[in-house]
Short mmCIF file of C-alpha atoms and ligand atoms in Angstrom, two decimals:
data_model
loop_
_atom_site.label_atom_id
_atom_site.label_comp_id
_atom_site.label_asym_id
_atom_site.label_seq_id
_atom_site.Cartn_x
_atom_site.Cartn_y
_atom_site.Cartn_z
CA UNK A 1 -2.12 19.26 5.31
CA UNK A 2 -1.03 17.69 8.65
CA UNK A 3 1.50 14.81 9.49
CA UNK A 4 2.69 12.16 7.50
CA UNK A 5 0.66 9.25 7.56
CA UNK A 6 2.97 6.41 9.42
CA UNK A 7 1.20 3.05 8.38
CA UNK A 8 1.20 -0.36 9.95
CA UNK A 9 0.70 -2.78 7.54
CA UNK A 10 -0.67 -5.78 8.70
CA UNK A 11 -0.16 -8.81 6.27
CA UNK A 12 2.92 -9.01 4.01
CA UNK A 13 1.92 -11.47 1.88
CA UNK A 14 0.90 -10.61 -1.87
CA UNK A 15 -1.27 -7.72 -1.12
CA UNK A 16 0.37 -6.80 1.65
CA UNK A 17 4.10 -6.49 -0.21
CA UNK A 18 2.32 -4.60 -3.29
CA UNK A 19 1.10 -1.79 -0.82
CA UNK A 20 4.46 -2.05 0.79
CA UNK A 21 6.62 -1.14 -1.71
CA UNK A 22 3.80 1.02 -2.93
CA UNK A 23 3.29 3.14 -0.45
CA UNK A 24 7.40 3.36 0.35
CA UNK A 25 7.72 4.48 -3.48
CA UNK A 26 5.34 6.29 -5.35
CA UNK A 27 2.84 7.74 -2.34
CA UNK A 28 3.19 11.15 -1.51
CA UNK A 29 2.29 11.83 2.58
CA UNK A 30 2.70 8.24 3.74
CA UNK A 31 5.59 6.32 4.77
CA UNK A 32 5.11 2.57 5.96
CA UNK A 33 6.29 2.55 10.21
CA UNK A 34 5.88 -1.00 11.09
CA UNK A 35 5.14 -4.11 8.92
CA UNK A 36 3.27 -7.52 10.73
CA UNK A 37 3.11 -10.59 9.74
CA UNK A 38 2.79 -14.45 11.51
CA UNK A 39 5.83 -14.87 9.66
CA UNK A 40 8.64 -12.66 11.02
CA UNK A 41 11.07 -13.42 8.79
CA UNK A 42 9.16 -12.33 5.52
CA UNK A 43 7.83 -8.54 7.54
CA UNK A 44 11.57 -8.28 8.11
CA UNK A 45 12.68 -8.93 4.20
CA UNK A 46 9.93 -6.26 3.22
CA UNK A 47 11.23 -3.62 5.44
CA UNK A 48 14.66 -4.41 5.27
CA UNK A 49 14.82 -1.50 2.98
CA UNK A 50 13.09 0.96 4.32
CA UNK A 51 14.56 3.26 7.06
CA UNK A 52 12.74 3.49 10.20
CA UNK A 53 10.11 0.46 9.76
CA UNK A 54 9.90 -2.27 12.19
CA UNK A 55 8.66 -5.73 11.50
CA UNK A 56 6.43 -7.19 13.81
CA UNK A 57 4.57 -10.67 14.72
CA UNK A 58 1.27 -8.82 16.43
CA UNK A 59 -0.84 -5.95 15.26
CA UNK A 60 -1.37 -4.79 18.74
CA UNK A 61 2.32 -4.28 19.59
CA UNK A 62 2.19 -2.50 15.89
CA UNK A 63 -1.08 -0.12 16.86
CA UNK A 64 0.28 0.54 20.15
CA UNK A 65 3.62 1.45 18.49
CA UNK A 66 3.79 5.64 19.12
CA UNK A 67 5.28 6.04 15.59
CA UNK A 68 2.42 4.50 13.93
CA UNK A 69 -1.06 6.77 12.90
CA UNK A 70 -2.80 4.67 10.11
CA UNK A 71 -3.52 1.36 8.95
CA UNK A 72 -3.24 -0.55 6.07
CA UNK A 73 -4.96 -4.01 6.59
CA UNK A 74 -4.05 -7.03 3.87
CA UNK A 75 -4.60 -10.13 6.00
CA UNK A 76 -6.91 -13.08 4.84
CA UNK A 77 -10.39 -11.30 5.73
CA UNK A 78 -10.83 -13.56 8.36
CA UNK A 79 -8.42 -11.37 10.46
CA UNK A 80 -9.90 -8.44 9.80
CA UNK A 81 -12.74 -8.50 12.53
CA UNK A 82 -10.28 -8.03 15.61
CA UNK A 83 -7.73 -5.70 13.84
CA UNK A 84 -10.50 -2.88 12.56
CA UNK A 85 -12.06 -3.28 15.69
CA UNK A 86 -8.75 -2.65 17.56
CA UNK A 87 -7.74 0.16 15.10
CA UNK A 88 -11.46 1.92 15.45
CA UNK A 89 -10.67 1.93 19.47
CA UNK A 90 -7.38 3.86 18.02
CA UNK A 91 -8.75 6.40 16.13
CA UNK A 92 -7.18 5.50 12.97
CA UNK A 93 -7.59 6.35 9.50
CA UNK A 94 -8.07 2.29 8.47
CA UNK A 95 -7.58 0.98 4.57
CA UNK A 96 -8.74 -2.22 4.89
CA UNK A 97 -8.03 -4.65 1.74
CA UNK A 98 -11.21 -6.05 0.64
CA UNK A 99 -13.59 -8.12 1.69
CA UNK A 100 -14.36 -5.93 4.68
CA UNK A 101 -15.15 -9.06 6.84
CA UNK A 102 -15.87 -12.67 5.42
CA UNK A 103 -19.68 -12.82 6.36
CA UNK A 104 -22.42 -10.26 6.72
CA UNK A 105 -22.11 -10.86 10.72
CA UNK A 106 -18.69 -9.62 11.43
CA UNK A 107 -18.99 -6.76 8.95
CA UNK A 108 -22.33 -5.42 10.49
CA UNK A 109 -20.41 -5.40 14.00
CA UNK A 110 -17.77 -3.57 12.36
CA UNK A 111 -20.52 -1.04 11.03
CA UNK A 112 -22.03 -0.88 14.50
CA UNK A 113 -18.47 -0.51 16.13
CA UNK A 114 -17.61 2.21 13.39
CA UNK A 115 -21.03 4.21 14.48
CA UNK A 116 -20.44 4.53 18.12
CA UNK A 117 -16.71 5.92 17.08
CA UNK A 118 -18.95 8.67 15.04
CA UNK A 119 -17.33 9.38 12.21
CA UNK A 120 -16.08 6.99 9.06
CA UNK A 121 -12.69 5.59 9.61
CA UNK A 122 -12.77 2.84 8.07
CA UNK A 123 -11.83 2.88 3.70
CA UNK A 124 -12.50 -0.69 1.57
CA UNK A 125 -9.72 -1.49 -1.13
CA UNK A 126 -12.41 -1.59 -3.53
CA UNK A 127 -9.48 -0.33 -6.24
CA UNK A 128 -12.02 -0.68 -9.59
CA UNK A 129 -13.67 2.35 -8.30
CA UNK A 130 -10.16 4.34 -8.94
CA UNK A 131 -9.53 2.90 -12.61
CA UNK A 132 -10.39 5.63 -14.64
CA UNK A 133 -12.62 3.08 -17.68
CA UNK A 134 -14.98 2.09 -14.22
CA UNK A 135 -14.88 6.31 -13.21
CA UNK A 136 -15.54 7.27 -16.62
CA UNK A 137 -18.24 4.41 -16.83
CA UNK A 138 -19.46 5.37 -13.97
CA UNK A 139 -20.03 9.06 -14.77
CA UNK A 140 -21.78 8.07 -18.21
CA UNK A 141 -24.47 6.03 -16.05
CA UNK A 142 -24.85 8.56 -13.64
CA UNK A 143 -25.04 11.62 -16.23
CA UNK A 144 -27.86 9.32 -18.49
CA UNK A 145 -25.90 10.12 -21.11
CA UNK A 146 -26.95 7.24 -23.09
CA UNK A 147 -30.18 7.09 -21.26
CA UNK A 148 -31.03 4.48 -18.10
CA UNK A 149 -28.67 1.66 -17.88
CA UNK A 150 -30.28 -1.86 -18.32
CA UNK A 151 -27.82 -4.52 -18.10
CA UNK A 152 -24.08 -5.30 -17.39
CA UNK A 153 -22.09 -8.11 -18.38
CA UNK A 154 -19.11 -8.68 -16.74
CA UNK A 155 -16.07 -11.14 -17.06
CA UNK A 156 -13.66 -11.69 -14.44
CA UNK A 157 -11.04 -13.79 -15.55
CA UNK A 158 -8.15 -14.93 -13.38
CA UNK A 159 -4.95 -16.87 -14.69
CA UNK A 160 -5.03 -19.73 -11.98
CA UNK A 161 -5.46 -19.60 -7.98
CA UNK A 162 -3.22 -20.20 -4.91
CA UNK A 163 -4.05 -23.24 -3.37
CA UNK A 164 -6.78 -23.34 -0.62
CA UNK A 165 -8.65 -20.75 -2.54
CA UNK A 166 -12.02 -22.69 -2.36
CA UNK A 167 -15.54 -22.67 -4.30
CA UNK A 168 -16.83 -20.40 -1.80
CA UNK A 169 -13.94 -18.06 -2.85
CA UNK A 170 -15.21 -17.43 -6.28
CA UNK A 171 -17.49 -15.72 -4.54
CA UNK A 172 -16.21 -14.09 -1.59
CA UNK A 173 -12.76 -12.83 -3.09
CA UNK A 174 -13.33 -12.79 -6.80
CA UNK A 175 -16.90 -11.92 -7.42
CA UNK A 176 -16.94 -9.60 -4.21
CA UNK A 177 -15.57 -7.02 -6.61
CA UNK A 178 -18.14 -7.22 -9.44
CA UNK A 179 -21.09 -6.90 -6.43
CA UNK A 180 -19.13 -3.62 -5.51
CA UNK A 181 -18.95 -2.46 -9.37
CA UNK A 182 -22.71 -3.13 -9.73
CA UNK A 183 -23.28 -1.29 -6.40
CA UNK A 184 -20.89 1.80 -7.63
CA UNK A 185 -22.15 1.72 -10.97
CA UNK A 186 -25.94 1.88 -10.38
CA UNK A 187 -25.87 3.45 -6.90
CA UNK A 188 -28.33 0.84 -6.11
CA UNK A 189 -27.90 -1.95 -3.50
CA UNK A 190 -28.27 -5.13 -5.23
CA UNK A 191 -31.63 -7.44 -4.25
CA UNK A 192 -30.99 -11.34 -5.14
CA UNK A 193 -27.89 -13.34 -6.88
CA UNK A 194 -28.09 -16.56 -8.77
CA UNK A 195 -25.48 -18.66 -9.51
CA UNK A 196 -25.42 -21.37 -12.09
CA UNK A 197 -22.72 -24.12 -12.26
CA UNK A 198 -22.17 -25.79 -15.90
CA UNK A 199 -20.08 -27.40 -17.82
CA UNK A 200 -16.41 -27.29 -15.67
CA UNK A 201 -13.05 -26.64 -16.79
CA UNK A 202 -10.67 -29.46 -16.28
CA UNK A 203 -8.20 -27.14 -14.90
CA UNK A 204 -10.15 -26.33 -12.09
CA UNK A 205 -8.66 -27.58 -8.69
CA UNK A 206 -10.43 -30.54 -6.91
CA UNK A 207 -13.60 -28.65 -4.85
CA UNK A 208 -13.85 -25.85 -7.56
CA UNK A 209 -16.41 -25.73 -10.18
CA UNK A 210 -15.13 -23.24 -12.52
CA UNK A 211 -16.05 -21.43 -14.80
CA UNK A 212 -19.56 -20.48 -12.75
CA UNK A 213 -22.50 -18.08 -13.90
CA UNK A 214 -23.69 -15.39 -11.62
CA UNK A 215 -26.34 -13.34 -11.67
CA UNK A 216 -27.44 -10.29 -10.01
CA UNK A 217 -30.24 -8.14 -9.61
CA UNK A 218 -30.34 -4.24 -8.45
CA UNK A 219 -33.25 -2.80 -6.65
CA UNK A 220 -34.67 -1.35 -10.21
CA UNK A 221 -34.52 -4.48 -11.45
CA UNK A 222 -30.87 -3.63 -13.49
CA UNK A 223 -29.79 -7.10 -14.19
CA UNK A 224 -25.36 -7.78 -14.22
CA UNK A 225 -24.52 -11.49 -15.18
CA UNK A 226 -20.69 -12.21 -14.20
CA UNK A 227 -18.69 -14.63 -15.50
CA UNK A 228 -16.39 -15.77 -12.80
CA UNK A 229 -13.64 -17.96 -14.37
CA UNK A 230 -10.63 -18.45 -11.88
CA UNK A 231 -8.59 -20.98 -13.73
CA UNK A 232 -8.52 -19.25 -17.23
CA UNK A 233 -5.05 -20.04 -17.84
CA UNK A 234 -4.20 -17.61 -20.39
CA UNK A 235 -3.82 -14.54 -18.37
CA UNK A 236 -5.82 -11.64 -16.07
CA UNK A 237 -8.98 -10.38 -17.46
CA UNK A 238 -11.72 -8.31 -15.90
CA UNK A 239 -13.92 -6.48 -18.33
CA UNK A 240 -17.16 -5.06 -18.68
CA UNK A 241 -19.79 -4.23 -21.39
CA UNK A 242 -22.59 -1.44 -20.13
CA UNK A 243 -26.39 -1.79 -22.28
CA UNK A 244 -28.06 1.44 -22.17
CA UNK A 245 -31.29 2.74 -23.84
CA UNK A 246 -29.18 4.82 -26.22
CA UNK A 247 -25.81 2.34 -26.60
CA UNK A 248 -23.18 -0.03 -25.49
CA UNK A 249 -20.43 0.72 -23.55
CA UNK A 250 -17.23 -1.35 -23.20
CA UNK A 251 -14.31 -1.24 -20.44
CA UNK A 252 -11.11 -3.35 -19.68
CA UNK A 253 -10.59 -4.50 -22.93
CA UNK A 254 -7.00 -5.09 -23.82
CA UNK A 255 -4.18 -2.41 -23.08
CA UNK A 256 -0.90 -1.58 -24.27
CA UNK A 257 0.79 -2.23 -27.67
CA UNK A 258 -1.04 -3.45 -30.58
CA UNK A 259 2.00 -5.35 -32.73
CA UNK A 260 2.33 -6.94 -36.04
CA UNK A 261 5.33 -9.20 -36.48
CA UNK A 262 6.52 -11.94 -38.44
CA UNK A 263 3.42 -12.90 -39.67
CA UNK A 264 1.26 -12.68 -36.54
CA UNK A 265 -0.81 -9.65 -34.64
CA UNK A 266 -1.54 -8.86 -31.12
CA UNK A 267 -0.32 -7.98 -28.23
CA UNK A 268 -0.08 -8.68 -24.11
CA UNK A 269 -2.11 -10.43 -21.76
CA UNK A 270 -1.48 -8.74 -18.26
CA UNK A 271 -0.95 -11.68 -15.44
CA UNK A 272 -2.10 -10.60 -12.81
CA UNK A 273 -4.39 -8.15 -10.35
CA UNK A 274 -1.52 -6.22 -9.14
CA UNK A 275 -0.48 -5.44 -12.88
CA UNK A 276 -3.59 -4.93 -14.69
CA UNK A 277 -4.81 -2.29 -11.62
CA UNK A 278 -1.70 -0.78 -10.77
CA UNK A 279 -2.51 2.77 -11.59
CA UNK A 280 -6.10 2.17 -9.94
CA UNK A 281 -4.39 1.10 -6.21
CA UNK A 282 -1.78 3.85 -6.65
CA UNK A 283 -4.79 6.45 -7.15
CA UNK A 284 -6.78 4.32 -4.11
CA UNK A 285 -4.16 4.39 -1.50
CA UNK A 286 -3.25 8.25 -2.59
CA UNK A 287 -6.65 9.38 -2.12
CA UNK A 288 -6.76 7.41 1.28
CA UNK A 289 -3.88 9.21 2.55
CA UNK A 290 -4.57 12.85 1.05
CA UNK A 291 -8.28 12.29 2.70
CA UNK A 292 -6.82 11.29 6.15
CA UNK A 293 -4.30 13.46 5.81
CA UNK A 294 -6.85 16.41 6.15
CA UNK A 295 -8.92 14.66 9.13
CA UNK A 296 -11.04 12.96 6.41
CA UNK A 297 -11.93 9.74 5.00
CA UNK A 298 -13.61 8.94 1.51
CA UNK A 299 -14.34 5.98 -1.00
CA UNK A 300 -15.75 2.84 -0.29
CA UNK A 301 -17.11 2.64 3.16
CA UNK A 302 -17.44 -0.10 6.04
CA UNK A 303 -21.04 -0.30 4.71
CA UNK A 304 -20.43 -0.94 1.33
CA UNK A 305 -17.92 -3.64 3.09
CA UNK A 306 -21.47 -4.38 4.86
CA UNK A 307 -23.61 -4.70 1.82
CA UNK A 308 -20.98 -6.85 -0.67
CA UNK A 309 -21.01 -9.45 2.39
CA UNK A 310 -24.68 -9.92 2.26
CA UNK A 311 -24.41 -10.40 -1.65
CA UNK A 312 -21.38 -12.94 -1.06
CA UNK A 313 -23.83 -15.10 1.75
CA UNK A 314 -26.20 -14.77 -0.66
CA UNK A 315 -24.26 -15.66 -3.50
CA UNK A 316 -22.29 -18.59 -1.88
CA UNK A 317 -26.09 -19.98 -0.75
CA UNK A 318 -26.94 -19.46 -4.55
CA UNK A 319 -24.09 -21.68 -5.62
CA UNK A 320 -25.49 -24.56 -3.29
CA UNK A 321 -29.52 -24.51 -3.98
CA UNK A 322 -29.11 -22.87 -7.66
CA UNK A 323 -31.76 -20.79 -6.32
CA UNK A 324 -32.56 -16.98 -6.78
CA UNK A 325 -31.28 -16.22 -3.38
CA UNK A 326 -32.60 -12.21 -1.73
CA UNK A 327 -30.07 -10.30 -0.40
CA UNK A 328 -31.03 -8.92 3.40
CA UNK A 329 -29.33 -6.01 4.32
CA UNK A 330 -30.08 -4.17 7.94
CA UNK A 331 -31.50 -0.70 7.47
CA UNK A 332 -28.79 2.10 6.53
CA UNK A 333 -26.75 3.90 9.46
CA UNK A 334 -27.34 7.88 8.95
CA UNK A 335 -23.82 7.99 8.83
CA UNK A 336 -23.12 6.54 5.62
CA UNK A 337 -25.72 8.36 3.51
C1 ISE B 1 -8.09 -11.36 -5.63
O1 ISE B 1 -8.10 -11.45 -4.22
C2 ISE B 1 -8.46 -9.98 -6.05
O2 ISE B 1 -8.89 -9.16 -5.29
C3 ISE B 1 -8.48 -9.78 -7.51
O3 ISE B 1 -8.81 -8.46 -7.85
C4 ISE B 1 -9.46 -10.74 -8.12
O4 ISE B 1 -9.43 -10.62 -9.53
C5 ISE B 1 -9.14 -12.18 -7.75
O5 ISE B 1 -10.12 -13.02 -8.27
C6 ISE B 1 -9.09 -12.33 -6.23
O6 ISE B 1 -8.73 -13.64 -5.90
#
């Protein structure tokens, strides 16, 4: 094992502040060096306790800072572009939250920019992969043991949204992660998505249709519908159910304790992303830092950031024309195989 990993985190806002306090309590190998955010005075009331960190208005100041060696990037993915580039150029080991880049575009340049460095740098906080229903899921599709997979069903259920979060969204931040389950799960990239708008909840904010239906389709014609249903009120949901030749497999059903009291059953809804994945973003960042600790870097790579941002353009294109929309990915860099 070499050095300590001494992050830069760049965003403090929800993300940002969970991988803070995160990676200042329960990671073993990393200690957070500099926090930046637009806003100084919130990067300065997440470091405030913790010895040693600076907060910060640029990410340059914060890459060219000697005490820093890694970055953790939790910006709006908009941002990302110029900071992974800039952290490549570095030599960092690079966590960036997902998505990777908001359009297929920016995350190829990324890719290319990543391939003239020569070596993978760059992890996606695709944390599903690290909760151990979608590993041990993942291993029963991969080991046949209930023959081929045929179809998934997913739902993705989120209590409400922060405001600005727009239709596009559902697609590019919500249903980025099922795209990457599908991809993980079959090992496949994924061919077309359709998306099919109908009957709206009155919740929804003005510009969202919500609930929406998407569907996907992997290169042996696996098919994954997604329910993608951002204003859902009653709590955090994201669950799957896995139809194989030989059975059914379900994940992410409800957790915890199972009580019966005066006169009623049941038990709790968890609120939120941060809650219901907890253990999977402690194993995620972990394995980031034990990986670049050793001169390494594993799980879900700039092309997989790549690939989910062709299904999003297609998926956000699907939501317009209702259309079965193909997904058109560039041919596959050597170095991610
Ligand atoms: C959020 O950004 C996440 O990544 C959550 O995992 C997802 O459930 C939510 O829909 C997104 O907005």
């Amino acid at each position: 094992m070499t050095e300590t990993l001494r992050v830069a985190v760049i965003g403090a806002g929800r993300m940002g502040a969970d991988h803070i306090q995160r990676l200042n309590s329960r990671i073993n190998g990393a200690e957070v060096a500099a926090v930046v955010d637009v806003d100084l005075a919130r990067a300065q009331s997440t470091v405030a306790d913790i010895p040693g960190a600076v907060a910060l208005t640029d990410a340059e100041e914060a890459l060219n800072n000697g005490d820093v060696n890694a970055v953790l990037i939790a910006t709006p993915g908009f941002l990302h572009e110029d900071i992974l580039v800039k952290a490549l150029a570095k030599g960092f080991p690079i966590l960036c939250e997902k998505p990777l880049t908001p359009d297929a575009a920016s995350a190829w340049r990324v890719v290319e920019a990543e391939q003239e460095l020569g070596h993978k740098r760059i992890q996606v906080g695709f944390m599903r992969r690290y909760d151990t229903e979608y590993a041990a899921l993942g291993n029963v599709i991969r080991n046949r043991e209930l023959g081929e997979l045929l179809m998934l069903h997913h739902q993705h259920r989120n209590p409400d949204t922060p405001p600005g979060f727009t239709n596009e969204m559902l697609i590019n931040d919500s249903v980025v992660h099922e795209f990457d389950a599908v991809r993980f799960f079959t090992g496949e990239e994924i061919t077309s998505v359709q998306v099919r708008l109908g009957k709206a909840s009155r919740n929804a904010p003005a510009g969202q249709h919500d609930p929406q239906h998407v569907l996907i389709e992997t290169e042996s014609g696996v098919l994954a519908d997604v329910e993608i249903f951002v204003n859902a009120r009653f709590g955090y949901e994201v669950a799957t159910q896995a139809t194989f030749e030989e059975g059914v497999v379900s994940i992410g059903g409800d957790r915890g304790l199972y009580t019966r009291t005066a006169g009623r059953w049941g038990g709790q809804v968890t609120s939120g992303f941060e809650e219901r994945f907890v253990a999977a973003y402690d194993v995620e960042i972990q394995a980031w830092v034990d990986a670049a600790r050793r001169g390494e870097l594993g799980g879900p790579s700039a092309w997989d950031g790549y690939a989910t941002a062709a299904c999003c353009e297609a998926g956000v294109e699907a939501q317009k024309n209702g259309e079965k929309v193909a997904v058109k990915l560039n041919a596959k860099p050597a170095l991610y195989n």
